[in-house]
Amino acid sequence: MREREREREREREREREREREIESEREEREREREREREREYFEVISSSRKNSVFLRAKDPAMAQSWYNAIQVGVLGLVPCVRDELRAMQSGLEVKHMGWITEQATQGPERPVLALLTERDLLLYPTLPDSKDSINSPAKSHPLITTRLVHSGPGKSSPLLDSELSFGLRMGTKLGVETHVFRVDSAKELSAWTHMLVDGCHNAAELIQEVTTACSWNGKECNLGVHIDEGFSLFTEEMGIRKTVLLQQPFERPAHQLDLHSCPKTMVFIIHSFLSAKVKRLGLLA
């Protein structure tokens, strides 16, 4: 009698397990249908970010086809946009531009329009439509103090990293800043990676030398870092170099200095100069 009761209980438990499996499969099918429906939609946003529209296609394949066609059309307009920006701001040479998503450790992601010039990475919340707005980016990062630290998944901040992300590290007066950005395709990731690395090298070749105030052996002077000549310590009078206290190449160890600002900026500049010299020698792919 007891054995039959235990057998009935085991049968009821097997039945409950089958019901749980059926329910789990049903929920998974529902989630898959929901993911399928989501892939039928795509969003189009105006350059001012004031207007947007969600469009739905009959299936994910058609949605992807429309998305690709719109992307091609937008990319075809980029040369015209560059010309308009140059007309508003004489001398502005935009090497690369596009919408990217800045990821944050806290708070929501935010889309930004990134303009890569000869010297800077400029970030805007919307497409600039006047000279004043061009000159007022939300953020401006000098390329000579910027370093690409990863393209694709990084080793740190796994919650932020993705297959389509790249990370930048900047040396600033307040220390080191790290920013992670995401793009929409592998092609965009490759383009931004290539343009940023080349941009940092070209900025170093263009700028050639950076100087900053410092103290050496108790004497107020200036430190100059030159891409070819290395380090120099000198005094100035009326903005003109008066006395060279020390001159030595990068290969020789530097003397201890007291910089009047955060040293991280100068460290990043030295790295950019050395990396540009290596690229010049053809040692970088």
PDB file of C-alpha atoms in Angstrom, residues 43-273:
ATOM      1  CA  GLU A  43      14.039  54.178 -35.666  1.00  0.00           C
ATOM      2  CA  VAL A  44      14.894  57.217 -37.783  1.00  0.00           C
ATOM      3  CA  ILE A  45      15.970  60.352 -35.880  1.00  0.00           C
ATOM      4  CA  SER A  46      16.522  63.852 -37.276  1.00  0.00           C
ATOM      5  CA  SER A  47      19.975  65.450 -36.993  1.00  0.00           C
ATOM      6  CA  SER A  48      18.552  67.957 -34.489  1.00  0.00           C
ATOM      7  CA  ARG A  49      17.290  64.997 -32.412  1.00  0.00           C
ATOM      8  CA  LYS A  50      13.972  66.823 -32.045  1.00  0.00           C
ATOM      9  CA  ASN A  51      12.003  64.474 -34.300  1.00  0.00           C
ATOM     10  CA  SER A  52      11.994  60.710 -34.580  1.00  0.00           C
ATOM     11  CA  VAL A  53       9.804  57.996 -36.041  1.00  0.00           C
ATOM     12  CA  PHE A  54       9.576  54.232 -35.501  1.00  0.00           C
ATOM     13  CA  LEU A  55       8.987  52.241 -38.675  1.00  0.00           C
ATOM     14  CA  ARG A  56       7.825  48.632 -38.837  1.00  0.00           C
ATOM     15  CA  ALA A  57       8.438  46.269 -41.716  1.00  0.00           C
ATOM     16  CA  LYS A  58       6.595  43.033 -42.397  1.00  0.00           C
ATOM     17  CA  ASP A  59       9.573  40.963 -41.223  1.00  0.00           C
ATOM     18  CA  PRO A  60      13.140  41.408 -39.881  1.00  0.00           C
ATOM     19  CA  ALA A  61      14.703  40.894 -43.325  1.00  0.00           C
ATOM     20  CA  MET A  62      12.758  43.791 -44.820  1.00  0.00           C
ATOM     21  CA  ALA A  63      13.508  45.968 -41.782  1.00  0.00           C
ATOM     22  CA  GLN A  64      17.229  45.273 -42.208  1.00  0.00           C
ATOM     23  CA  SER A  65      16.993  46.021 -45.924  1.00  0.00           C
ATOM     24  CA  TRP A  66      15.358  49.404 -45.284  1.00  0.00           C
ATOM     25  CA  TYR A  67      17.849  50.171 -42.512  1.00  0.00           C
ATOM     26  CA  ASN A  68      20.789  49.437 -44.821  1.00  0.00           C
ATOM     27  CA  ALA A  69      19.304  51.557 -47.619  1.00  0.00           C
ATOM     28  CA  ILE A  70      18.771  54.534 -45.292  1.00  0.00           C
ATOM     29  CA  GLN A  71      22.318  54.168 -43.948  1.00  0.00           C
ATOM     30  CA  VAL A  72      23.713  54.226 -47.488  1.00  0.00           C
ATOM     31  CA  GLY A  73      21.695  57.366 -48.238  1.00  0.00           C
ATOM     32  CA  VAL A  74      22.913  59.084 -45.074  1.00  0.00           C
ATOM     33  CA  LEU A  75      26.545  58.221 -45.823  1.00  0.00           C
ATOM     34  CA  GLY A  76      26.096  59.659 -49.306  1.00  0.00           C
ATOM     35  CA  LEU A  77      25.209  63.026 -47.743  1.00  0.00           C
ATOM     36  CA  VAL A  78      28.319  63.188 -45.528  1.00  0.00           C
ATOM     37  CA  PRO A  79      30.505  65.028 -48.118  1.00  0.00           C
ATOM     38  CA  CYS A  80      27.813  67.720 -48.427  1.00  0.00           C
ATOM     39  CA  VAL A  81      27.638  68.069 -44.639  1.00  0.00           C
ATOM     40  CA  ARG A  82      31.418  68.455 -44.477  1.00  0.00           C
ATOM     41  CA  ASP A  83      31.260  71.226 -47.066  1.00  0.00           C
ATOM     42  CA  GLU A  84      28.512  72.998 -45.102  1.00  0.00           C
ATOM     43  CA  LEU A  85      30.525  72.790 -41.874  1.00  0.00           C
ATOM     44  CA  ARG A  86      33.618  74.119 -43.647  1.00  0.00           C
ATOM     45  CA  ALA A  87      31.563  77.001 -45.053  1.00  0.00           C
ATOM     46  CA  MET A  88      30.363  77.915 -41.545  1.00  0.00           C
ATOM     47  CA  GLN A  89      33.829  77.577 -39.998  1.00  0.00           C
ATOM     48  CA  SER A  90      36.679  78.444 -42.334  1.00  0.00           C
ATOM     49  CA  GLY A  91      39.590  76.055 -42.021  1.00  0.00           C
ATOM     50  CA  LEU A  92      37.615  73.273 -40.344  1.00  0.00           C
ATOM     51  CA  GLU A  93      38.841  70.050 -41.915  1.00  0.00           C
ATOM     52  CA  VAL A  94      36.634  67.121 -40.892  1.00  0.00           C
ATOM     53  CA  LYS A  95      38.492  63.862 -41.473  1.00  0.00           C
ATOM     54  CA  HIS A  96      35.688  61.602 -40.281  1.00  0.00           C
ATOM     55  CA  MET A  97      32.250  61.995 -38.740  1.00  0.00           C
ATOM     56  CA  GLY A  98      29.293  59.952 -37.588  1.00  0.00           C
ATOM     57  CA  TRP A  99      26.805  59.187 -34.850  1.00  0.00           C
ATOM     58  CA  ILE A 100      28.176  56.987 -32.075  1.00  0.00           C
ATOM     59  CA  THR A 101      26.831  56.026 -28.654  1.00  0.00           C
ATOM     60  CA  GLU A 102      28.761  56.999 -25.538  1.00  0.00           C
ATOM     61  CA  GLN A 103      28.387  54.403 -22.800  1.00  0.00           C
ATOM     62  CA  ALA A 104      28.511  55.379 -19.147  1.00  0.00           C
ATOM     63  CA  THR A 105      29.200  53.499 -15.929  1.00  0.00           C
ATOM     64  CA  GLN A 106      26.253  55.343 -14.411  1.00  0.00           C
ATOM     65  CA  GLY A 107      23.192  56.748 -16.127  1.00  0.00           C
ATOM     66  CA  PRO A 108      21.825  56.081 -19.602  1.00  0.00           C
ATOM     67  CA  GLU A 109      23.762  55.834 -22.841  1.00  0.00           C
ATOM     68  CA  ARG A 110      23.764  58.943 -24.986  1.00  0.00           C
ATOM     69  CA  PRO A 111      24.132  59.348 -28.743  1.00  0.00           C
ATOM     70  CA  VAL A 112      26.723  61.907 -29.844  1.00  0.00           C
ATOM     71  CA  LEU A 113      27.814  63.272 -33.195  1.00  0.00           C
ATOM     72  CA  ALA A 114      31.578  62.787 -33.389  1.00  0.00           C
ATOM     73  CA  LEU A 115      33.731  64.961 -35.651  1.00  0.00           C
ATOM     74  CA  LEU A 116      37.359  63.987 -36.136  1.00  0.00           C
ATOM     75  CA  THR A 117      39.507  66.938 -37.226  1.00  0.00           C
ATOM     76  CA  GLU A 118      43.248  67.262 -37.746  1.00  0.00           C
ATOM     77  CA  ARG A 119      43.815  67.925 -34.054  1.00  0.00           C
ATOM     78  CA  ASP A 120      40.699  67.049 -32.052  1.00  0.00           C
ATOM     79  CA  LEU A 121      37.829  64.661 -31.466  1.00  0.00           C
ATOM     80  CA  LEU A 122      34.751  66.872 -31.079  1.00  0.00           C
ATOM     81  CA  LEU A 123      31.486  65.559 -29.619  1.00  0.00           C
ATOM     82  CA  TYR A 124      28.121  67.277 -30.178  1.00  0.00           C
ATOM     83  CA  PRO A 125      24.603  66.429 -28.978  1.00  0.00           C
ATOM     84  CA  THR A 126      23.199  67.482 -32.381  1.00  0.00           C
ATOM     85  CA  LEU A 127      24.514  68.450 -35.805  1.00  0.00           C
ATOM     86  CA  PRO A 128      25.982  71.987 -35.566  1.00  0.00           C
ATOM     87  CA  ASP A 129      23.996  74.484 -37.629  1.00  0.00           C
ATOM     88  CA  SER A 130      25.993  77.673 -36.999  1.00  0.00           C
ATOM     89  CA  LYS A 131      29.520  78.881 -36.356  1.00  0.00           C
ATOM     90  CA  ASP A 132      28.695  79.332 -32.675  1.00  0.00           C
ATOM     91  CA  SER A 133      27.456  75.762 -32.318  1.00  0.00           C
ATOM     92  CA  ILE A 134      30.516  74.416 -34.150  1.00  0.00           C
ATOM     93  CA  ASN A 135      32.729  76.268 -31.680  1.00  0.00           C
ATOM     94  CA  SER A 136      30.761  74.947 -28.692  1.00  0.00           C
ATOM     95  CA  PRO A 137      31.069  71.147 -28.664  1.00  0.00           C
ATOM     96  CA  ALA A 138      29.843  69.249 -25.624  1.00  0.00           C
ATOM     97  CA  LYS A 139      33.352  67.805 -25.335  1.00  0.00           C
ATOM     98  CA  SER A 140      36.651  68.390 -27.097  1.00  0.00           C
ATOM     99  CA  HIS A 141      39.477  65.865 -26.814  1.00  0.00           C
ATOM    100  CA  PRO A 142      42.899  66.779 -28.290  1.00  0.00           C
ATOM    101  CA  LEU A 143      44.091  63.803 -30.326  1.00  0.00           C
ATOM    102  CA  ILE A 144      47.662  64.209 -29.124  1.00  0.00           C
ATOM    103  CA  THR A 145      46.529  63.362 -25.574  1.00  0.00           C
ATOM    104  CA  THR A 146      44.177  60.575 -26.687  1.00  0.00           C
ATOM    105  CA  ARG A 147      44.939  56.879 -26.925  1.00  0.00           C
ATOM    106  CA  LEU A 148      42.868  54.025 -28.344  1.00  0.00           C
ATOM    107  CA  VAL A 149      42.966  51.297 -25.680  1.00  0.00           C
ATOM    108  CA  HIS A 150      40.679  48.697 -27.214  1.00  0.00           C
ATOM    109  CA  SER A 151      38.556  48.018 -30.261  1.00  0.00           C
ATOM    110  CA  GLY A 152      35.960  45.341 -29.648  1.00  0.00           C
ATOM    111  CA  PRO A 153      35.454  43.791 -26.196  1.00  0.00           C
ATOM    112  CA  GLY A 154      37.893  45.183 -23.631  1.00  0.00           C
ATOM    113  CA  LYS A 155      39.332  43.496 -20.562  1.00  0.00           C
ATOM    114  CA  SER A 156      37.829  46.011 -18.153  1.00  0.00           C
ATOM    115  CA  SER A 157      34.265  47.227 -17.593  1.00  0.00           C
ATOM    116  CA  PRO A 158      32.645  44.101 -19.111  1.00  0.00           C
ATOM    117  CA  LEU A 159      29.189  45.591 -18.606  1.00  0.00           C
ATOM    118  CA  LEU A 160      30.030  48.390 -21.028  1.00  0.00           C
ATOM    119  CA  ASP A 161      32.051  46.511 -23.608  1.00  0.00           C
ATOM    120  CA  SER A 162      30.549  44.847 -26.657  1.00  0.00           C
ATOM    121  CA  GLU A 163      31.716  43.466 -29.972  1.00  0.00           C
ATOM    122  CA  LEU A 164      31.049  46.884 -31.537  1.00  0.00           C
ATOM    123  CA  SER A 165      32.667  49.142 -28.944  1.00  0.00           C
ATOM    124  CA  PHE A 166      35.961  50.992 -28.715  1.00  0.00           C
ATOM    125  CA  GLY A 167      37.616  52.590 -25.713  1.00  0.00           C
ATOM    126  CA  LEU A 168      39.605  55.817 -25.506  1.00  0.00           C
ATOM    127  CA  ARG A 169      41.812  57.061 -22.698  1.00  0.00           C
ATOM    128  CA  MET A 170      42.660  60.762 -22.411  1.00  0.00           C
ATOM    129  CA  GLY A 171      45.317  62.509 -20.352  1.00  0.00           C
ATOM    130  CA  THR A 172      43.797  65.687 -18.900  1.00  0.00           C
ATOM    131  CA  LYS A 173      44.707  68.341 -16.345  1.00  0.00           C
ATOM    132  CA  LEU A 174      42.565  66.450 -13.830  1.00  0.00           C
ATOM    133  CA  GLY A 175      44.054  63.034 -14.556  1.00  0.00           C
ATOM    134  CA  VAL A 176      43.135  60.183 -16.879  1.00  0.00           C
ATOM    135  CA  GLU A 177      39.643  59.909 -18.383  1.00  0.00           C
ATOM    136  CA  THR A 178      38.287  56.744 -19.985  1.00  0.00           C
ATOM    137  CA  HIS A 179      35.409  56.758 -22.465  1.00  0.00           C
ATOM    138  CA  VAL A 180      33.708  53.811 -24.167  1.00  0.00           C
ATOM    139  CA  PHE A 181      31.757  54.274 -27.392  1.00  0.00           C
ATOM    140  CA  ARG A 182      29.583  51.876 -29.371  1.00  0.00           C
ATOM    141  CA  VAL A 183      28.872  51.874 -33.104  1.00  0.00           C
ATOM    142  CA  ASP A 184      26.261  50.032 -35.177  1.00  0.00           C
ATOM    143  CA  SER A 185      28.386  47.845 -37.435  1.00  0.00           C
ATOM    144  CA  ALA A 186      31.760  46.150 -37.766  1.00  0.00           C
ATOM    145  CA  LYS A 187      32.504  48.402 -40.751  1.00  0.00           C
ATOM    146  CA  GLU A 188      31.983  51.522 -38.613  1.00  0.00           C
ATOM    147  CA  LEU A 189      34.152  50.068 -35.844  1.00  0.00           C
ATOM    148  CA  SER A 190      36.965  49.405 -38.303  1.00  0.00           C
ATOM    149  CA  ALA A 191      36.686  52.919 -39.765  1.00  0.00           C
ATOM    150  CA  TRP A 192      36.736  54.677 -36.376  1.00  0.00           C
ATOM    151  CA  THR A 193      39.615  52.514 -35.145  1.00  0.00           C
ATOM    152  CA  HIS A 194      41.712  53.265 -38.221  1.00  0.00           C
ATOM    153  CA  MET A 195      40.881  56.983 -38.318  1.00  0.00           C
ATOM    154  CA  LEU A 196      41.543  57.521 -34.598  1.00  0.00           C
ATOM    155  CA  VAL A 197      44.935  55.794 -34.643  1.00  0.00           C
ATOM    156  CA  ASP A 198      45.995  57.666 -37.784  1.00  0.00           C
ATOM    157  CA  GLY A 199      44.530  60.890 -36.396  1.00  0.00           C
ATOM    158  CA  CYS A 200      46.610  60.666 -33.215  1.00  0.00           C
ATOM    159  CA  HIS A 201      49.786  60.066 -35.235  1.00  0.00           C
ATOM    160  CA  ASN A 202      49.025  62.852 -37.709  1.00  0.00           C
ATOM    161  CA  ALA A 203      48.236  65.282 -34.877  1.00  0.00           C
ATOM    162  CA  ALA A 204      51.619  64.505 -33.318  1.00  0.00           C
ATOM    163  CA  GLU A 205      53.387  65.124 -36.648  1.00  0.00           C
ATOM    164  CA  LEU A 206      51.418  68.341 -37.147  1.00  0.00           C
ATOM    165  CA  ILE A 207      51.989  69.781 -33.667  1.00  0.00           C
ATOM    166  CA  GLN A 208      55.666  68.732 -33.459  1.00  0.00           C
ATOM    167  CA  GLU A 209      56.310  70.238 -30.012  1.00  0.00           C
ATOM    168  CA  VAL A 210      54.479  70.910 -26.745  1.00  0.00           C
ATOM    169  CA  THR A 211      55.771  73.012 -23.847  1.00  0.00           C
ATOM    170  CA  THR A 212      54.717  73.359 -20.220  1.00  0.00           C
ATOM    171  CA  ALA A 213      55.924  75.241 -17.149  1.00  0.00           C
ATOM    172  CA  CYS A 214      57.998  73.323 -14.604  1.00  0.00           C
ATOM    173  CA  SER A 215      60.655  73.601 -11.909  1.00  0.00           C
ATOM    174  CA  TRP A 216      64.126  72.063 -12.164  1.00  0.00           C
ATOM    175  CA  ASN A 217      66.713  72.185  -9.414  1.00  0.00           C
ATOM    176  CA  GLY A 218      64.641  74.892  -7.739  1.00  0.00           C
ATOM    177  CA  LYS A 219      64.605  77.031 -10.900  1.00  0.00           C
ATOM    178  CA  GLU A 220      61.433  78.064 -12.732  1.00  0.00           C
ATOM    179  CA  CYS A 221      61.681  77.101 -16.395  1.00  0.00           C
ATOM    180  CA  ASN A 222      59.831  75.362 -19.225  1.00  0.00           C
ATOM    181  CA  LEU A 223      59.850  71.787 -20.456  1.00  0.00           C
ATOM    182  CA  GLY A 224      59.681  71.288 -24.205  1.00  0.00           C
ATOM    183  CA  VAL A 225      58.888  67.900 -25.745  1.00  0.00           C
ATOM    184  CA  HIS A 226      59.707  67.713 -29.465  1.00  0.00           C
ATOM    185  CA  ILE A 227      58.824  64.774 -31.687  1.00  0.00           C
ATOM    186  CA  ASP A 228      62.360  64.630 -33.150  1.00  0.00           C
ATOM    187  CA  GLU A 229      64.607  66.473 -30.695  1.00  0.00           C
ATOM    188  CA  GLY A 230      63.258  64.957 -27.496  1.00  0.00           C
ATOM    189  CA  PHE A 231      63.334  66.864 -24.193  1.00  0.00           C
ATOM    190  CA  SER A 232      64.575  70.384 -23.550  1.00  0.00           C
ATOM    191  CA  LEU A 233      64.560  72.652 -20.501  1.00  0.00           C
ATOM    192  CA  PHE A 234      64.742  76.366 -21.155  1.00  0.00           C
ATOM    193  CA  THR A 235      63.911  79.780 -19.789  1.00  0.00           C
ATOM    194  CA  GLU A 236      61.813  82.372 -21.610  1.00  0.00           C
ATOM    195  CA  GLU A 237      61.792  86.118 -21.810  1.00  0.00           C
ATOM    196  CA  MET A 238      58.914  87.960 -23.484  1.00  0.00           C
ATOM    197  CA  GLY A 239      57.725  84.661 -24.949  1.00  0.00           C
ATOM    198  CA  ILE A 240      61.074  83.929 -26.593  1.00  0.00           C
ATOM    199  CA  ARG A 241      63.472  81.173 -25.564  1.00  0.00           C
ATOM    200  CA  LYS A 242      66.407  82.710 -23.784  1.00  0.00           C
ATOM    201  CA  THR A 243      68.578  80.016 -22.254  1.00  0.00           C
ATOM    202  CA  VAL A 244      68.586  76.275 -22.945  1.00  0.00           C
ATOM    203  CA  LEU A 245      69.343  74.518 -19.669  1.00  0.00           C
ATOM    204  CA  LEU A 246      69.194  70.962 -20.917  1.00  0.00           C
ATOM    205  CA  GLN A 247      68.681  69.163 -24.233  1.00  0.00           C
ATOM    206  CA  GLN A 248      68.503  65.401 -24.649  1.00  0.00           C
ATOM    207  CA  PRO A 249      66.771  62.823 -26.873  1.00  0.00           C
ATOM    208  CA  PHE A 250      64.007  60.459 -25.821  1.00  0.00           C
ATOM    209  CA  GLU A 251      66.504  57.599 -25.589  1.00  0.00           C
ATOM    210  CA  ARG A 252      68.311  59.109 -22.600  1.00  0.00           C
ATOM    211  CA  PRO A 253      66.698  59.019 -19.144  1.00  0.00           C
ATOM    212  CA  ALA A 254      65.002  62.252 -18.122  1.00  0.00           C
ATOM    213  CA  HIS A 255      65.805  64.250 -15.002  1.00  0.00           C
ATOM    214  CA  GLN A 256      63.330  64.651 -12.186  1.00  0.00           C
ATOM    215  CA  LEU A 257      61.051  67.629 -12.740  1.00  0.00           C
ATOM    216  CA  ASP A 258      58.238  69.314 -10.870  1.00  0.00           C
ATOM    217  CA  LEU A 259      55.484  70.034 -13.381  1.00  0.00           C
ATOM    218  CA  HIS A 260      53.036  72.792 -12.489  1.00  0.00           C
ATOM    219  CA  SER A 261      50.077  70.707 -13.694  1.00  0.00           C
ATOM    220  CA  CYS A 262      48.971  67.072 -13.762  1.00  0.00           C
ATOM    221  CA  PRO A 263      51.760  65.060 -15.452  1.00  0.00           C
ATOM    222  CA  LYS A 264      49.318  62.706 -17.192  1.00  0.00           C
ATOM    223  CA  THR A 265      48.787  65.120 -20.074  1.00  0.00           C
ATOM    224  CA  MET A 266      52.508  65.242 -20.836  1.00  0.00           C
ATOM    225  CA  VAL A 267      52.818  61.464 -20.454  1.00  0.00           C
ATOM    226  CA  PHE A 268      50.145  60.956 -23.119  1.00  0.00           C
ATOM    227  CA  ILE A 269      51.830  63.507 -25.401  1.00  0.00           C
ATOM    228  CA  ILE A 270      55.178  61.723 -25.097  1.00  0.00           C
ATOM    229  CA  HIS A 271      53.440  58.442 -25.920  1.00  0.00           C
ATOM    230  CA  SER A 272      51.848  60.020 -29.023  1.00  0.00           C
ATOM    231  CA  PHE A 273      55.182  61.406 -30.226  1.00  0.00           C
TER     232      PHE A 273
END
